[in-house]
Amino acid sequence: VEVTSSDLSETSEVLISIRNVSEKQEMIENLLNDYEQTKILTQARDSFITDLSSELISPVNSVIGFSQALLECLGGDLTEKQKKYANIIHSNGRKIFDMLEEILEITALDANKREFNFKNFDIIKLVEFVTEAIKPLYDQKKIELILDYSTLERRNCNCDDLALRKILLNILGKSLKFTETGSVQITLKHPELDFISFHGIKIPAGYTEKSFIHFSVKDTGIGITESELDNIFDEYRILDKATRQRYGGTGLSLAITRKIVEKLDGVIWVESELLKGSDFQFIIPIERVRFSDLGS
């Protein structure tokens, strides 16, 4: 039973209300029980997926390794037809391996088993390293890769460098996949505090514009339809059949990217229009809150 009482505004009387909330309480208890059961099932599912994926990686690696050995003629010369078949085996083995890695990573992120190591490094050197690593793929498609950090005043960054590399490689890989001609431009700058707050980031006391970096990866690709923009970072999003057949992939890379950005206390979004390219943007803090700051 729920009992409430309140003073009436114009008299000295008190209004007392007594309600039977048995059904409401029973519903809450059922919901809590359902939540606990779902939590247990989710943990079991994640553990099963992780174990299964790990078991699959070893034989898939063997397929990749032996097919590579065949292509390098380590077992003797191959005919043209045999090379063609070995190439198909090797290519599909790589695709399966990449899919398993993505499944393992998103499962680890969901289960909070992905460890993050924050340290100081030069943000420009990291971005230049990533762009140099992926540039040969851009050169193959004759897509121009542009890097602009002309307005960035602070290079020292305290973050997880491997996580940040993963974010950039995922976005640059996605932009490359969906861009046939033109360019992809990476821009780094310090965002204004109002802009940071507008995108839902809580700004710790003492932080300034230079405590954050705003990344933009803008391409001249096929763009994204308005209906897909709302769930582009959803791991359960399914691309239309024509897009899947043409570009391939699991569609998990952007979901992984969003989860990593959020683990770094940042936020990510995309602005796009069909046939007019896409602009993937994210903001992350580049310094960490000190315990003394939390105490004050």
Coordinates of C-alpha atoms in Angstrom, one line a residue:
V1 CA 0.0 0.0 0.0
E2 CA 1.2 3.5 -0.9
V3 CA 0.2 6.3 1.5
T4 CA 0.7 10.0 0.7
S5 CA -0.3 13.2 2.5
S6 CA -0.3 16.9 1.6
D7 CA -1.6 20.2 2.9
L8 CA -4.5 21.7 1.1
S9 CA -3.6 25.2 -0.1
E10 CA -6.5 27.2 1.3
T11 CA -7.4 25.4 4.5
S12 CA -5.8 23.8 7.5
E13 CA -6.9 20.4 6.4
V14 CA -4.6 17.6 5.2
L15 CA -5.4 15.3 2.3
I16 CA -4.4 11.7 2.8
S17 CA -4.4 9.3 -0.1
I18 CA -4.1 5.5 0.2
R19 CA -3.6 3.4 -3.0
N20 CA -3.2 -0.3 -3.6
V21 CA 0.0 -0.7 -5.5
S22 CA 0.3 -4.4 -5.4
E23 CA 0.0 -4.9 -9.1
K24 CA 2.5 -2.1 -9.8
Q25 CA 5.0 -3.6 -7.3
E26 CA 4.5 -7.1 -8.8
M27 CA 5.1 -5.7 -12.3
I28 CA 8.3 -4.0 -11.1
E29 CA 9.5 -7.2 -9.5
N30 CA 8.8 -9.1 -12.7
L31 CA 10.7 -6.6 -14.7
L32 CA 13.7 -6.8 -12.4
N33 CA 13.6 -10.6 -12.6
D34 CA 13.4 -10.4 -16.4
Y35 CA 16.3 -8.0 -16.4
E36 CA 18.5 -10.3 -14.3
Q37 CA 17.6 -13.3 -16.5
T38 CA 18.4 -11.3 -19.6
K39 CA 21.7 -10.2 -18.1
I40 CA 22.7 -13.8 -17.3
L41 CA 21.7 -14.9 -20.8
T42 CA 23.6 -12.0 -22.4
Q43 CA 26.8 -12.9 -20.4
A44 CA 26.4 -16.5 -21.5
R45 CA 25.9 -15.5 -25.1
D46 CA 29.0 -13.2 -25.0
S47 CA 31.1 -15.9 -23.5
F48 CA 29.9 -18.5 -26.1
I49 CA 30.6 -16.1 -29.0
T50 CA 34.0 -15.3 -27.6
D51 CA 35.0 -18.9 -27.1
L52 CA 33.6 -20.0 -30.5
S53 CA 35.3 -17.1 -32.4
S54 CA 38.6 -17.8 -30.7
E55 CA 38.3 -21.5 -31.6
L56 CA 37.6 -20.6 -35.2
I57 CA 40.5 -18.2 -35.6
S58 CA 43.2 -20.9 -35.4
P59 CA 41.9 -23.0 -38.3
V60 CA 41.1 -19.9 -40.4
N61 CA 44.7 -18.8 -39.8
S62 CA 45.9 -22.2 -41.1
V63 CA 43.7 -21.8 -44.2
I64 CA 45.2 -18.3 -44.8
G65 CA 48.8 -19.5 -44.1
F66 CA 48.7 -22.6 -46.3
S67 CA 46.9 -20.8 -49.2
Q68 CA 49.6 -18.1 -49.0
A69 CA 52.3 -20.8 -49.1
L70 CA 50.6 -22.3 -52.3
L71 CA 50.5 -18.8 -53.9
E72 CA 54.3 -18.4 -53.1
C73 CA 54.9 -21.8 -54.8
L74 CA 56.5 -23.2 -51.6
G75 CA 55.1 -26.6 -52.5
G76 CA 56.0 -26.3 -56.2
D77 CA 54.8 -24.3 -59.2
L78 CA 51.0 -23.9 -59.7
T79 CA 49.1 -23.8 -62.9
E80 CA 47.1 -20.6 -63.7
K81 CA 43.9 -22.4 -62.7
Q82 CA 45.4 -23.6 -59.4
K83 CA 46.6 -20.1 -58.6
K84 CA 43.1 -18.8 -59.2
Y85 CA 41.6 -21.3 -56.8
A86 CA 44.4 -20.6 -54.2
N87 CA 43.7 -16.9 -54.5
I88 CA 39.9 -17.5 -53.8
I89 CA 40.7 -19.6 -50.7
H90 CA 43.2 -17.0 -49.4
S91 CA 40.8 -14.0 -50.1
N92 CA 37.8 -15.7 -48.4
G93 CA 40.0 -16.8 -45.5
R94 CA 41.0 -13.2 -44.9
K95 CA 37.4 -12.1 -45.0
I96 CA 36.4 -14.7 -42.4
F97 CA 39.4 -13.8 -40.2
D98 CA 38.4 -10.0 -40.3
M99 CA 34.8 -10.9 -39.4
L100 CA 35.9 -13.0 -36.5
E101 CA 38.1 -10.2 -35.2
E102 CA 35.3 -7.7 -35.4
I103 CA 32.9 -10.1 -33.5
L104 CA 35.5 -10.6 -30.8
E105 CA 36.1 -6.9 -30.4
I106 CA 32.5 -5.9 -30.2
T107 CA 31.8 -8.7 -27.7
A108 CA 34.8 -7.6 -25.6
L109 CA 33.6 -4.0 -25.6
D110 CA 30.0 -4.9 -24.6
A111 CA 31.3 -7.1 -21.8
N112 CA 33.7 -4.3 -20.6
K113 CA 36.7 -6.6 -21.2
R114 CA 38.5 -4.3 -23.5
E115 CA 41.4 -2.7 -21.6
F116 CA 42.4 0.9 -22.3
N117 CA 45.8 2.3 -21.6
F118 CA 46.0 6.1 -21.4
K119 CA 49.3 7.8 -22.0
N120 CA 50.8 11.0 -23.4
F121 CA 51.8 11.2 -27.1
D122 CA 51.9 13.5 -30.1
I123 CA 48.5 13.5 -31.7
I124 CA 49.9 14.8 -35.1
K125 CA 52.5 12.0 -35.3
L126 CA 49.8 9.4 -34.6
V127 CA 47.5 10.8 -37.3
E128 CA 50.3 11.0 -39.8
F129 CA 51.3 7.4 -39.0
V130 CA 47.7 6.2 -39.6
T131 CA 47.4 8.2 -42.9
E132 CA 50.8 6.9 -44.2
A133 CA 49.7 3.3 -43.3
I134 CA 46.5 3.5 -45.3
K135 CA 47.6 5.8 -48.1
P136 CA 48.7 3.0 -50.5
L137 CA 45.1 1.8 -50.5
Y138 CA 43.9 5.3 -51.4
D139 CA 46.6 5.5 -54.1
Q140 CA 45.3 2.3 -55.7
K141 CA 41.8 3.9 -56.1
K142 CA 43.4 7.3 -57.0
I143 CA 41.6 8.9 -54.1
E144 CA 43.3 12.0 -52.6
L145 CA 43.9 11.8 -48.9
I146 CA 44.2 15.3 -47.3
L147 CA 45.3 16.1 -43.7
D148 CA 44.6 19.5 -42.2
Y149 CA 45.6 20.5 -38.7
S150 CA 46.5 24.1 -39.4
T151 CA 44.4 25.5 -36.6
L152 CA 45.3 23.0 -34.0
E153 CA 47.3 24.6 -31.2
R154 CA 47.9 21.6 -28.9
R155 CA 49.7 18.4 -30.0
N156 CA 50.2 16.7 -26.7
C157 CA 47.4 14.3 -26.1
N158 CA 46.6 12.0 -23.1
C159 CA 44.5 9.1 -24.5
D160 CA 44.7 5.5 -25.6
D161 CA 46.8 5.7 -28.8
L162 CA 45.9 2.2 -30.0
A163 CA 42.2 2.9 -29.5
L164 CA 42.5 6.2 -31.4
R165 CA 44.3 4.5 -34.3
K166 CA 41.5 1.9 -34.5
I167 CA 38.9 4.7 -34.7
L168 CA 40.7 6.5 -37.5
L169 CA 41.5 3.3 -39.4
N170 CA 37.8 2.2 -39.2
I171 CA 36.5 5.6 -40.4
L172 CA 39.1 6.0 -43.1
G173 CA 38.5 2.4 -44.3
K174 CA 34.8 3.1 -44.5
S175 CA 35.3 6.3 -46.4
L176 CA 37.6 4.6 -48.8
K177 CA 35.2 1.8 -49.4
F178 CA 32.3 4.1 -50.3
T179 CA 34.3 6.7 -52.3
E180 CA 35.0 6.0 -56.0
T181 CA 36.4 9.4 -57.1
G182 CA 37.5 12.6 -55.4
S183 CA 39.1 12.9 -52.0
V184 CA 38.9 12.3 -48.2
Q185 CA 39.9 15.1 -45.9
I186 CA 40.9 14.7 -42.3
T187 CA 40.6 17.9 -40.2
L188 CA 41.7 18.3 -36.6
K189 CA 40.8 21.4 -34.5
H190 CA 39.8 22.5 -31.0
P191 CA 36.0 22.8 -30.7
E192 CA 34.3 25.6 -28.8
L193 CA 32.9 24.6 -25.4
D194 CA 29.3 25.4 -26.5
F195 CA 29.7 23.0 -29.4
I196 CA 31.1 20.3 -27.1
S197 CA 28.2 20.7 -24.7
F198 CA 25.7 20.7 -27.6
H199 CA 26.8 17.2 -28.5
G200 CA 26.3 15.9 -25.0
I201 CA 29.8 15.9 -23.5
K202 CA 30.0 16.9 -19.9
I203 CA 32.9 19.3 -19.5
P204 CA 34.9 18.8 -16.3
A205 CA 35.9 21.9 -14.3
G206 CA 39.0 23.6 -15.5
Y207 CA 38.8 22.2 -19.1
T208 CA 39.1 24.6 -22.0
E209 CA 38.7 24.2 -25.8
K210 CA 42.3 22.9 -25.9
S211 CA 41.3 20.0 -23.7
F212 CA 39.4 18.5 -26.6
I213 CA 40.0 17.7 -30.3
H214 CA 37.3 17.6 -32.9
F215 CA 38.0 15.2 -35.8
S216 CA 36.3 15.4 -39.2
V217 CA 36.7 12.8 -41.9
K218 CA 34.9 14.2 -45.0
D219 CA 34.6 12.2 -48.2
T220 CA 33.1 12.6 -51.7
G221 CA 31.5 9.2 -51.7
I222 CA 28.0 7.8 -52.3
G223 CA 26.7 9.3 -49.1
I224 CA 24.1 7.9 -46.7
T225 CA 20.3 8.0 -47.0
E226 CA 18.4 9.9 -44.4
S227 CA 16.7 6.7 -43.2
E228 CA 20.1 5.1 -42.4
L229 CA 21.6 8.0 -40.6
D230 CA 19.8 7.3 -37.3
N231 CA 21.1 3.8 -37.0
I232 CA 24.4 3.9 -38.9
F233 CA 26.4 3.1 -35.7
D234 CA 24.0 0.2 -34.7
E235 CA 25.6 -3.2 -34.7
Y236 CA 22.3 -4.7 -35.7
R237 CA 21.9 -2.5 -38.7
I238 CA 21.7 -4.4 -42.0
L239 CA 22.7 -2.7 -45.2
D240 CA 20.4 -3.1 -48.2
K241 CA 21.2 -6.2 -50.3
A242 CA 22.6 -4.3 -53.2
T243 CA 25.1 -2.4 -51.0
R244 CA 26.2 -5.6 -49.2
Q245 CA 26.8 -7.4 -52.5
R246 CA 28.8 -4.5 -53.9
Y247 CA 30.9 -3.5 -50.9
G248 CA 30.9 -6.5 -48.6
G249 CA 31.8 -6.4 -44.9
T250 CA 29.9 -7.1 -41.7
G251 CA 28.8 -3.6 -41.0
L252 CA 30.3 -3.9 -37.4
S253 CA 33.2 -1.5 -37.9
L254 CA 31.2 1.7 -37.2
A255 CA 29.4 0.1 -34.2
I256 CA 32.9 -0.8 -32.8
T257 CA 34.1 2.8 -33.5
R258 CA 31.1 4.3 -31.6
K259 CA 31.7 2.1 -28.6
I260 CA 35.4 2.9 -28.5
V261 CA 34.8 6.6 -28.8
E262 CA 32.3 6.4 -25.9
K263 CA 34.8 4.5 -23.8
L264 CA 37.2 7.4 -24.4
D265 CA 34.5 9.8 -23.0
G266 CA 33.8 11.2 -26.5
V267 CA 30.9 11.3 -28.9
I268 CA 30.7 10.5 -32.7
W269 CA 28.1 11.4 -35.3
V270 CA 27.9 11.6 -39.1
E271 CA 26.5 14.3 -41.5
S272 CA 25.6 13.0 -44.9
E273 CA 23.5 13.3 -48.0
L274 CA 22.9 10.7 -50.6
L275 CA 25.3 11.1 -53.6
K276 CA 27.0 14.1 -51.8
G277 CA 29.4 12.4 -49.5
S278 CA 29.7 11.9 -45.8
D279 CA 31.4 13.7 -42.9
F280 CA 32.2 11.5 -39.9
Q281 CA 33.0 13.6 -36.9
F282 CA 33.9 12.8 -33.3
I283 CA 35.1 14.7 -30.3
I284 CA 37.4 13.3 -27.6
P285 CA 39.1 14.8 -24.5
I286 CA 42.9 14.9 -24.8
E287 CA 43.5 15.2 -21.1
R288 CA 42.3 13.2 -18.1
V289 CA 40.5 14.4 -15.0
R290 CA 42.9 14.3 -12.0
F291 CA 41.9 12.9 -8.6
S292 CA 42.5 16.4 -7.1
D293 CA 40.0 17.9 -9.6
L294 CA 37.4 15.3 -8.6
G295 CA 37.9 16.1 -4.9
S296 CA 37.4 19.8 -5.4

